[in-house]
Each structure stands twice: as structure tokens, then as C-alpha cells.
Tab-separated table of C-alpha atoms and ligand atoms in Angstrom:
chain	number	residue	atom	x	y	z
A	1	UNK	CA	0.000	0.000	0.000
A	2	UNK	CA	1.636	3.650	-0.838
A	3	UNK	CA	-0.067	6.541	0.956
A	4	UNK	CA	0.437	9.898	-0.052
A	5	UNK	CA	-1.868	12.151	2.850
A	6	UNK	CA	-0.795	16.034	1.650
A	7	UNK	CA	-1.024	17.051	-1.888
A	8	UNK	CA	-2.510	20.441	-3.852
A	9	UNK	CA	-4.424	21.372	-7.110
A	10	UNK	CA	-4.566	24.251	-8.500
A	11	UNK	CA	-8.066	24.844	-6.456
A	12	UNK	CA	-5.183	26.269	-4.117
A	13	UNK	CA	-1.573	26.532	-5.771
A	14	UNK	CA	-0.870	23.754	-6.811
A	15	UNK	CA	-0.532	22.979	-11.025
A	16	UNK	CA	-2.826	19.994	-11.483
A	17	UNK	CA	-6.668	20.260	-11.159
A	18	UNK	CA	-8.183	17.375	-8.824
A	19	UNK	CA	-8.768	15.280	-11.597
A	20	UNK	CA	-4.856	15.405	-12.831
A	21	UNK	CA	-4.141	14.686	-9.387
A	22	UNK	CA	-6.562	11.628	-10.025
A	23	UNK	CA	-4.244	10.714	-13.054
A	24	UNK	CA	-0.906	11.747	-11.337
A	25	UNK	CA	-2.039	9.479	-8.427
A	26	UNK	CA	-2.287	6.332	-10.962
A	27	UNK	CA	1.093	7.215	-12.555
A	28	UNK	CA	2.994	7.023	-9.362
A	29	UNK	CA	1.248	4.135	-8.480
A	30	UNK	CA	-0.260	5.034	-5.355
A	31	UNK	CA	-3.036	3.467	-3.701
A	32	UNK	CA	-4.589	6.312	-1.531
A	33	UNK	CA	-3.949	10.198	-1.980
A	34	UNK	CA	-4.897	13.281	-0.039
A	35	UNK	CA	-6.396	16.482	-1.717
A	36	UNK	CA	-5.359	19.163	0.839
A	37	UNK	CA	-5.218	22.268	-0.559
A	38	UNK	CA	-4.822	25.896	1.376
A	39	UNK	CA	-8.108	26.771	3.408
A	40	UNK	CA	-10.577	24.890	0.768
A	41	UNK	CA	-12.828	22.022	-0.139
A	42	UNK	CA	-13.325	23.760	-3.183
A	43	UNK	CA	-11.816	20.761	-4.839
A	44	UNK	CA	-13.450	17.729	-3.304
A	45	UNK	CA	-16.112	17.082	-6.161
A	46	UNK	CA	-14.641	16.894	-8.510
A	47	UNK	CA	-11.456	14.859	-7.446
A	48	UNK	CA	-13.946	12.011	-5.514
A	49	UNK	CA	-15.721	12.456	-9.095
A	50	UNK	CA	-12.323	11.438	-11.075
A	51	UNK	CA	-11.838	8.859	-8.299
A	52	UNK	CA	-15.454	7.346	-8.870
A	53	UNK	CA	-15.537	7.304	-12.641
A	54	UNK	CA	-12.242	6.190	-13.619
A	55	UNK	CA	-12.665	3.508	-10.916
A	56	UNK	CA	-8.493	2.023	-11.024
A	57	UNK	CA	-7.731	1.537	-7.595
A	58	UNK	CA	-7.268	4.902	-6.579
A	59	UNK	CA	-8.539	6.008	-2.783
A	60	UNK	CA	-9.592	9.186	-1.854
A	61	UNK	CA	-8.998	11.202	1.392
A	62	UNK	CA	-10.334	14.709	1.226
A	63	UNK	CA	-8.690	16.729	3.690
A	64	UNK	CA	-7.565	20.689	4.203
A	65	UNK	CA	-4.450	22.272	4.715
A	66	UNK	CA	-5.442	25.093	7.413
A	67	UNK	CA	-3.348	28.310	7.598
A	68	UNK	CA	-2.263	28.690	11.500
A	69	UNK	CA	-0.370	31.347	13.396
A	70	UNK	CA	0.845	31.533	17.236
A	71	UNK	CA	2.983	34.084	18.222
A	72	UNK	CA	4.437	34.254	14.793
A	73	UNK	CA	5.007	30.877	14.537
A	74	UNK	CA	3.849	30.377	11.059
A	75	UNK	CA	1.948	26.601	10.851
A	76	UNK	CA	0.066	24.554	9.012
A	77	UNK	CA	-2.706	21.712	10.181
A	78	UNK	CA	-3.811	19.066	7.964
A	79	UNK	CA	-7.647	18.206	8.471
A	80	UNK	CA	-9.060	14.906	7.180
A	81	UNK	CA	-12.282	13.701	6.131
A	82	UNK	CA	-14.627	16.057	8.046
A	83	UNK	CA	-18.134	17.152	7.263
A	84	UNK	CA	-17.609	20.195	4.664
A	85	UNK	CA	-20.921	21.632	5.524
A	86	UNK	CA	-20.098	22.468	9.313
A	87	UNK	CA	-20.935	25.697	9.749
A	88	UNK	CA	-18.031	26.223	12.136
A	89	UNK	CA	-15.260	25.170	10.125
A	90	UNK	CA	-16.429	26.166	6.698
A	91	UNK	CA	-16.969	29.432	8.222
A	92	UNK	CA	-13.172	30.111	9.023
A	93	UNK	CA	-12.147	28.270	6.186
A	94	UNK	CA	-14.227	31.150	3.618
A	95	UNK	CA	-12.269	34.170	6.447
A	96	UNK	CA	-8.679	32.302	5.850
A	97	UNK	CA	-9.552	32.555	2.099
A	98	UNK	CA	-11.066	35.761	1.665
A	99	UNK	CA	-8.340	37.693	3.771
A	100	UNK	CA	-5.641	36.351	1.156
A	101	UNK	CA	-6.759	39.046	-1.465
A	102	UNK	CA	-5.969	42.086	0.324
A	103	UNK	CA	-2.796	40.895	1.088
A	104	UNK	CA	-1.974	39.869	-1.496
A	105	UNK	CA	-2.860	43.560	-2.946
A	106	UNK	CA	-0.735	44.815	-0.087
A	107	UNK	CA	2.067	43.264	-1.745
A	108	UNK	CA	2.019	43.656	-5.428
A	109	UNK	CA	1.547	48.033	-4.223
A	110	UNK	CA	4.784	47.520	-2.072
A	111	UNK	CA	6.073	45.604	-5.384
A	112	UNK	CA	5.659	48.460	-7.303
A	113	UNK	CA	6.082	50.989	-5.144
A	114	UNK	CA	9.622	49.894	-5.433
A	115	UNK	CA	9.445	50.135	-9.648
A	116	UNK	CA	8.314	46.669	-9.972
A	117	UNK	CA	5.417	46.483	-13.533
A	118	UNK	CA	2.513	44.652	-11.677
A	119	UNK	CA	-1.067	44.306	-10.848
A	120	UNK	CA	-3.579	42.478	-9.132
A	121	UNK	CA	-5.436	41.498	-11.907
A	122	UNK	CA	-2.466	39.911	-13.080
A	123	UNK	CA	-1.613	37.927	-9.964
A	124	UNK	CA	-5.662	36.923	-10.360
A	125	UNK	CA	-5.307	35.632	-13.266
A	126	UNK	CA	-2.739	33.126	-12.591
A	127	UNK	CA	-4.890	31.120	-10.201
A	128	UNK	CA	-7.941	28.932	-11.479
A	129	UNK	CA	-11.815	30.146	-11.010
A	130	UNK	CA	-11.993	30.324	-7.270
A	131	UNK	CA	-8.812	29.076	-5.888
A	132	UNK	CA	-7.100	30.073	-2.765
A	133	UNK	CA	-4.490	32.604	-4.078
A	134	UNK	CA	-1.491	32.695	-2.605
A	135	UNK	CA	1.882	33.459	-3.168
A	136	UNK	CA	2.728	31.096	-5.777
A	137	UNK	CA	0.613	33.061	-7.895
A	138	UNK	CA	2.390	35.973	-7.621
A	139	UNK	CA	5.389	34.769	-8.166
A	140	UNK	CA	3.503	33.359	-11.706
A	141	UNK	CA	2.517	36.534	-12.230
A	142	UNK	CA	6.273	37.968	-11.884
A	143	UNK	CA	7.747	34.809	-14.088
A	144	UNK	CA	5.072	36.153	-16.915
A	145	UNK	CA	5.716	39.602	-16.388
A	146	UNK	CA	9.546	38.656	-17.028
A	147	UNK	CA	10.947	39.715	-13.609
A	148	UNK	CA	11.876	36.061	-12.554
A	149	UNK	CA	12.315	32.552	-14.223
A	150	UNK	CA	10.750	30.503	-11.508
A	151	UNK	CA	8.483	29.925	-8.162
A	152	UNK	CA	11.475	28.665	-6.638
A	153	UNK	CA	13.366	32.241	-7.864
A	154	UNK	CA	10.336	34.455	-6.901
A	155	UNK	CA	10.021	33.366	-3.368
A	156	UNK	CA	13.811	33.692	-2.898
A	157	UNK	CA	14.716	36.927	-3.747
A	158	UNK	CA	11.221	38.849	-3.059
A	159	UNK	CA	8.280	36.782	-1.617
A	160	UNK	CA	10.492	34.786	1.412
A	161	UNK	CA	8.791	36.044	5.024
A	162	UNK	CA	11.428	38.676	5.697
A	163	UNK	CA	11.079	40.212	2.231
A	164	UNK	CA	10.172	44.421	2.670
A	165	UNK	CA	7.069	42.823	0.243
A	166	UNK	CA	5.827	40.220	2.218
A	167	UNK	CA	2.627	40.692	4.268
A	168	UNK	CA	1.239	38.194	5.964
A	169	UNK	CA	-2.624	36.646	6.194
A	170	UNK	CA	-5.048	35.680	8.739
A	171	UNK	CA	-4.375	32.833	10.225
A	172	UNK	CA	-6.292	30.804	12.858
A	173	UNK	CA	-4.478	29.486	16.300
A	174	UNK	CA	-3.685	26.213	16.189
A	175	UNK	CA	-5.426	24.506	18.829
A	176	UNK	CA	-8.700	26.819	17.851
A	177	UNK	CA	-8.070	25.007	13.959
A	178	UNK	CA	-7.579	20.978	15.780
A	179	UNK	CA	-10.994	22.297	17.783
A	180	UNK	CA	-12.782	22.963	14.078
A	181	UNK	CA	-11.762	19.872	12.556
A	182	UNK	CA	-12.394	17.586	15.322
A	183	UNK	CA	-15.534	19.048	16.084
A	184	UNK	CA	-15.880	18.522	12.300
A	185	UNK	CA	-16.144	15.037	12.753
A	186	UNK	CA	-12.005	14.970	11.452
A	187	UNK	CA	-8.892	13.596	12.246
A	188	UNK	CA	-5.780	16.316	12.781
A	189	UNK	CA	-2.267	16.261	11.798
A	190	UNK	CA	0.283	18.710	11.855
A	191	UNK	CA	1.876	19.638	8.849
A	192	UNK	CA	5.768	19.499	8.697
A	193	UNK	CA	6.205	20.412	12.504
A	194	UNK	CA	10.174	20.743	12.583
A	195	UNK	CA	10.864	22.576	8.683
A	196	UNK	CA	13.394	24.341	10.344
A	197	UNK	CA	13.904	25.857	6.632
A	198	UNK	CA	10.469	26.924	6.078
A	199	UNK	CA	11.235	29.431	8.989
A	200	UNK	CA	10.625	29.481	13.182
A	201	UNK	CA	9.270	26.065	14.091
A	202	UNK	CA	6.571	25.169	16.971
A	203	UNK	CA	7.937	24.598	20.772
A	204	UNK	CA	7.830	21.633	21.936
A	205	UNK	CA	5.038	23.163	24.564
A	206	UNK	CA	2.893	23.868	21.249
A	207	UNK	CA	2.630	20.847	20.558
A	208	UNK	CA	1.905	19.620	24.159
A	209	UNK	CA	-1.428	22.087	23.990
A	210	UNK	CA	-2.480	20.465	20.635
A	211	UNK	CA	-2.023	16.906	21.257
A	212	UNK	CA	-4.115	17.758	24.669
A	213	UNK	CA	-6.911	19.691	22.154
A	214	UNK	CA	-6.854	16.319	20.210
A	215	UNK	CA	-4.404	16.287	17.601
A	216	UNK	CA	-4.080	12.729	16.134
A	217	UNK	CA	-0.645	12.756	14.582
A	218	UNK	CA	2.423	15.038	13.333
A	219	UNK	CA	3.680	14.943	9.798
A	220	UNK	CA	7.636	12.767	10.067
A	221	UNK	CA	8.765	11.879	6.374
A	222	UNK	CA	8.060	15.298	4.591
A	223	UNK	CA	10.513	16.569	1.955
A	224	UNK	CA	11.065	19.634	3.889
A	225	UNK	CA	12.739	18.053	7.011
A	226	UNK	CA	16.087	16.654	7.292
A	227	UNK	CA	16.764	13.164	8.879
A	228	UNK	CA	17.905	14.701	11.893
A	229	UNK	CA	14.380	16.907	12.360
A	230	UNK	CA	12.142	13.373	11.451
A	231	UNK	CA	14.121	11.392	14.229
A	232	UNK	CA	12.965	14.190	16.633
A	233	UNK	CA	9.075	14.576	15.176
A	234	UNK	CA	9.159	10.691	15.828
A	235	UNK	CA	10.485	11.169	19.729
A	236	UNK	CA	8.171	13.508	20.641
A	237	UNK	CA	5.444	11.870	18.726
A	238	UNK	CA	6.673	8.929	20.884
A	239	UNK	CA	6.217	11.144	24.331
A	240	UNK	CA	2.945	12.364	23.491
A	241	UNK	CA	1.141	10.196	22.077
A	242	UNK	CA	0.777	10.777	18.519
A	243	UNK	CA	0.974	8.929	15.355
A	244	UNK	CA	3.475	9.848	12.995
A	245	UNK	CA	2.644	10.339	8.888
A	246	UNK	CA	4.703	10.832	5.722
A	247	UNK	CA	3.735	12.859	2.949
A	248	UNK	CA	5.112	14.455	-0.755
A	249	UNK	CA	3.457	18.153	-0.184
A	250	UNK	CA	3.063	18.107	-3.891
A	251	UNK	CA	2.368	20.850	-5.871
A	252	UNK	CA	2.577	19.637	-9.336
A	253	UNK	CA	4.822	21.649	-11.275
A	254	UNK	CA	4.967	24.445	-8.630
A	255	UNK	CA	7.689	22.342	-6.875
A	256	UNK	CA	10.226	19.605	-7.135
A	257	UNK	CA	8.222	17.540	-4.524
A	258	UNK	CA	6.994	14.407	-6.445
A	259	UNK	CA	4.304	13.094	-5.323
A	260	UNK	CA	4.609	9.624	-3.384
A	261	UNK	CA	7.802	10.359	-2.510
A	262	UNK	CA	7.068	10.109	0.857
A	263	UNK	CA	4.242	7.980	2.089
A	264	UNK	CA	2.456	6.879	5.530
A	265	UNK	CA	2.282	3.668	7.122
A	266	UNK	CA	-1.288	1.594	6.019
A	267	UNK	CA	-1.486	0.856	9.852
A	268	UNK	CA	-1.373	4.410	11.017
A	269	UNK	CA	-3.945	5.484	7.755
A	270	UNK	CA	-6.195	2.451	8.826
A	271	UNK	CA	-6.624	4.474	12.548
A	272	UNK	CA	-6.952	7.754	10.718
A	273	UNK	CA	-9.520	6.209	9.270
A	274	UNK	CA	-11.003	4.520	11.938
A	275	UNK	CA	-10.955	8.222	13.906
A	276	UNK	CA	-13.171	9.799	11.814
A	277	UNK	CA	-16.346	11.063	10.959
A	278	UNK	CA	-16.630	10.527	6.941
A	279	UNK	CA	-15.559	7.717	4.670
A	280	UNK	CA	-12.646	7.550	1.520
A	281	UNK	CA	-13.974	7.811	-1.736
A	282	UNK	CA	-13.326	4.872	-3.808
A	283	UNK	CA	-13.766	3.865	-6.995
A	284	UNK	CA	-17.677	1.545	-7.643
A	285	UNK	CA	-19.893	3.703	-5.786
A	286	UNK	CA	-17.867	3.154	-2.136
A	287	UNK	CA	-18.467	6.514	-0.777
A	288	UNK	CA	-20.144	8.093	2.539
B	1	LIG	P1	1.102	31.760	1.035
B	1	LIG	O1	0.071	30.688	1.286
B	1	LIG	O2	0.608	32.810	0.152
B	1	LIG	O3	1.727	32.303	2.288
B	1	LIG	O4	2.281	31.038	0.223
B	1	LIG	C1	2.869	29.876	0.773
B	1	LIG	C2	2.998	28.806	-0.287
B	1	LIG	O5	4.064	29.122	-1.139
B	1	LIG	C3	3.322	27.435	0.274
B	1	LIG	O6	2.153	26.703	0.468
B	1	LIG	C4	4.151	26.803	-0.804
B	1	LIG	O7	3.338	26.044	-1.657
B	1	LIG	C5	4.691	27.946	-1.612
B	1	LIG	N1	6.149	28.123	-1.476
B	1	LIG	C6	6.826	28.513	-0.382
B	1	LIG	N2	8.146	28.599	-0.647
B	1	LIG	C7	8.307	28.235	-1.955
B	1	LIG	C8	9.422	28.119	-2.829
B	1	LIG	N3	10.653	28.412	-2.402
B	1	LIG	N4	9.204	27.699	-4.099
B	1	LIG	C9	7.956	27.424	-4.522
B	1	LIG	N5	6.860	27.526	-3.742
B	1	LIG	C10	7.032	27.921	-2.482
B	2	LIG	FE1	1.403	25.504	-1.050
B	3	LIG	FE1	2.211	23.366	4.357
B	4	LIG	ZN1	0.930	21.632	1.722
């Protein structure tokens, strides 16, 4: 069994649309992906609908990936196979979206405040019909407009957190965000808890308070961390309780992360499963 539990479309920024993540799933031979993109469902329908009609062996997990700030500790919780339609959740999911427009306005004026040739419109019109914009698709905008040849380019000489451009979002606390999903009928991971290179990781005290508020388990294999920063995710997964997960983070052709390239054990994804309140998706009519 290969698991794959954190990839994107481009409902958020990612490159494929859910049902090329469908297709991309097949091709690297994976039995179960995750759709998780940035503070939407927006892509659940039609990736369960890929998953249903193509019908090769492919299962489902629709999950989240929820933008979450402490103290400006920058992090990101992974919700799985909640009910879309509560009120609570869906709620701060459509804030977390929304507030990503005006800051993302914020930053294309600083951008050309400083002589850069930009607009909004054209950061808009990088990302698909009601995706959660982000970053990435400014720095699409800026690799059309000429001023950079790639994401990876963009983000490292203007859009990186302690760029004069960057502004941040809204961003819920984390144990507030495990609260939504659980009481969501989900199961709760934490996203790439030790990154040290995606900036200022969580204490160790953080993650105390959210395995206490219910968190399930804390992302280990993730391109992003070194072997030295998954031996530690495992300990204190170890000390407090938690199940551990590996994942690819892909973004299609927004990254070099390919997906299955890391992948969670079918004995942890069984309790996932087990945990929560809605079903996979799989192919011949299996779904919740
Ligand atoms: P935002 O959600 O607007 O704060 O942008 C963060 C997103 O940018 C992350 O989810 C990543 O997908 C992407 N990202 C961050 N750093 C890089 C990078 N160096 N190259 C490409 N994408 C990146
Ligand atoms: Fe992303
Ligand atoms: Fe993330
Ligand atoms: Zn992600």
C-alpha cells in the first residue's frame, strides 16, 4: 500500500486540477492520496468524481491544509475527512480565504512601489476560477511579467517572510483550527512540525497544547525536514502520544516535490480512518 496524505491542485496553488491529481495518483502508483489544498474544499467534487468514474484503484482522502499562526510561529494543520458543511469550520475556512486578497494587494503596491510592472489582476489571473491565491501566484505573475524565471526564484529573492514585500494573512491558532476539525467530525495532523527551513518552528510546549486539544498525529517523512528533524518529530510523537505520517506536499509543477515520494504507514492510515467522521472515496460507488 503507498499513501500519499498532503497534496494540492490548483483549487489552491498547486498545477494539477483534482482530476490530474486523479491521473498523477495512478502514474505514481499510489493506492490512496490526499487532496489538501490551502483553506478549501473547493476541490473535493470533482477529485472524488475522477476517483469514482475512472474507478483504477485509486482512494480518496479529502482533507484541508489550514493556515495557522501563534505568536508568529507560522503553521500549518492538515484536516481529514470532516463534514464540509459544518458551519463552524467552513466558516473560518471562507475568512482564511477571503483575507488572502488584500494581502496579497498589499504586496504587489509595495512591489511596485519599489518600480516593480505589476497588478492584481495579473496575480488573479494566474490562479484557477476560485482558488485560494497565494503566493505562488504571484510569483507566476512575476515569471510572466519577465521579472523572474521561476516559483522557486520568486520566493527567494522577493516573496520569502522577511522580504520588505511580504505581508502576511489571517491565520487561525492552532489549537482553535484541531478544535474545528475535530468538532468537524475529522482527524488532525500537523503539517511538517520541525521545517526548520520553512522558517521558526513550533515549541515543543505547542505541541503539548495540541495533542491535549486532540491532535491525532504530526507529519515525520516530509521533503522539507532533514533526517535529523524526522528522528525528533518521531520522539516527541513517541512522548505524546501521537501517530506519525509521511507525505510528498506536492504541488505539481509548482515544486520539485513528487508526489509519493514520501508515504504513511497503512497501519497508522487504517486508525486515521477509523478516527473519523466521513468515509474515503473509492472507486464503484464506495463513498459516505
Ligand atoms: P502563502 O500561502 O501565500 O503564504 O504562500 C505559501 C505557499 O508558497 C506554500 O504553500 C508553498 O506552496 C509555496 N512556497 C513557499 N516557498 C516556496 C518556494 N521556495 N518555491 C515554490 N513555492 C514555495
Ligand atoms: Fe502551497
Ligand atoms: Fe504546508
Ligand atoms: Zn501543503
Amino acid at each position: 500500500m503507498r499513501i500519499d496524505l498532503h497534496a494540492h491542485t490548483n483549487t489552491s496553488d498547486g498545477t494539477d486540477s483534482p482530476a490530474g491529481l486523479i491521473a498523477a495518483a495512478r502514474a505514481a502508483d499510489l493506492d490512496v492520496v490526499a487532496i489538501t489544498d490551502h483553506d478549501t474544499v473547493g476541490g473535493w467534487a470533482e477529485a472524488a468524481d475522477a476517483v469514482r468514474q475512472t474507478g483504477d484503484g485509486i482512494t480518496l482522502v479529502r482533507g484541508v491544509e489550514m493556515s495557522c499562526r501563534r505568536n508568529d510561529v507560522s503553521l500549518h494543520l492538515l484536516g481529514y475527512l470532516f463534514d464540509p458543511d459544518d458551519a463552524a469550520l467552513s466558516e473560518e475556512l471562507s475568512r482564511l480565504r477571503n483575507d488572502r486578497v488584500p494581502r496579497l494587494r498589499a504586496m504587489v503596491r509595495r512591489m511596485c512601489e519599489a518600480g516593480m510592472d505589476l497588478t492584481f489582476e495579473q496575480v488573479e489571473a494566474e490562479a484557477a476560477d476560485g482558488a485560494t491565491m497565494g503566493r505562488p501566484h504571484l510569483a507566476d505573475a512575476m515569471i510572466r511579467a519577465g521579472i523572474v524565471a521561476t516559483r522557486e526564484e520568486a520566493f527567494a529573492a522577493y516573496l520569502h517572510r522577511r522580504s520588505p514585500y511580504f505581508v502576511p494573512h489571517r491565520a487561525v491558532d492552532p489549537v482553535r483550527a484541531v478544535e474545528l476539525v475535530r468538532a468537524a467530525g475529522g482527524v488532525a495532523v500537523l503539517a511538517h512540525p520541525a521545517a526548520s527551513r520553512r522558517g521558526v518552528v513550533a515549541p515543543d510546549e505547542l505541541l503539548t497544547e495540541l495533542a491535549q486539544a486532540g491532535l491525532f498525529g504530526l507529519e515525520a517523512d516530509h521533503p522539507d525536514q532533514d533526517v535529523e528533524e524526522r528522528r525528533r518529530v518521531r520522539a516527541l510523537a513517541g512522548e505524546l502520544g501521537l501517530r506519525v505520517t509521511g507525505a510528498s506536499d506536492y504541488h505539481g509543477a509548482g515544486k520539485v516535490n513528487r508526489l509519493g515520494q514520501e508515504t504513511t504507514d497503512p497501519e497508522v492510515f487504517e486508525e486515521l480512518v477509523g478516527g473519523a467522521g466521513c468515509t474515503v472515496v473509492e472507486p464503484q460507488g464506495g463513498v459516505a
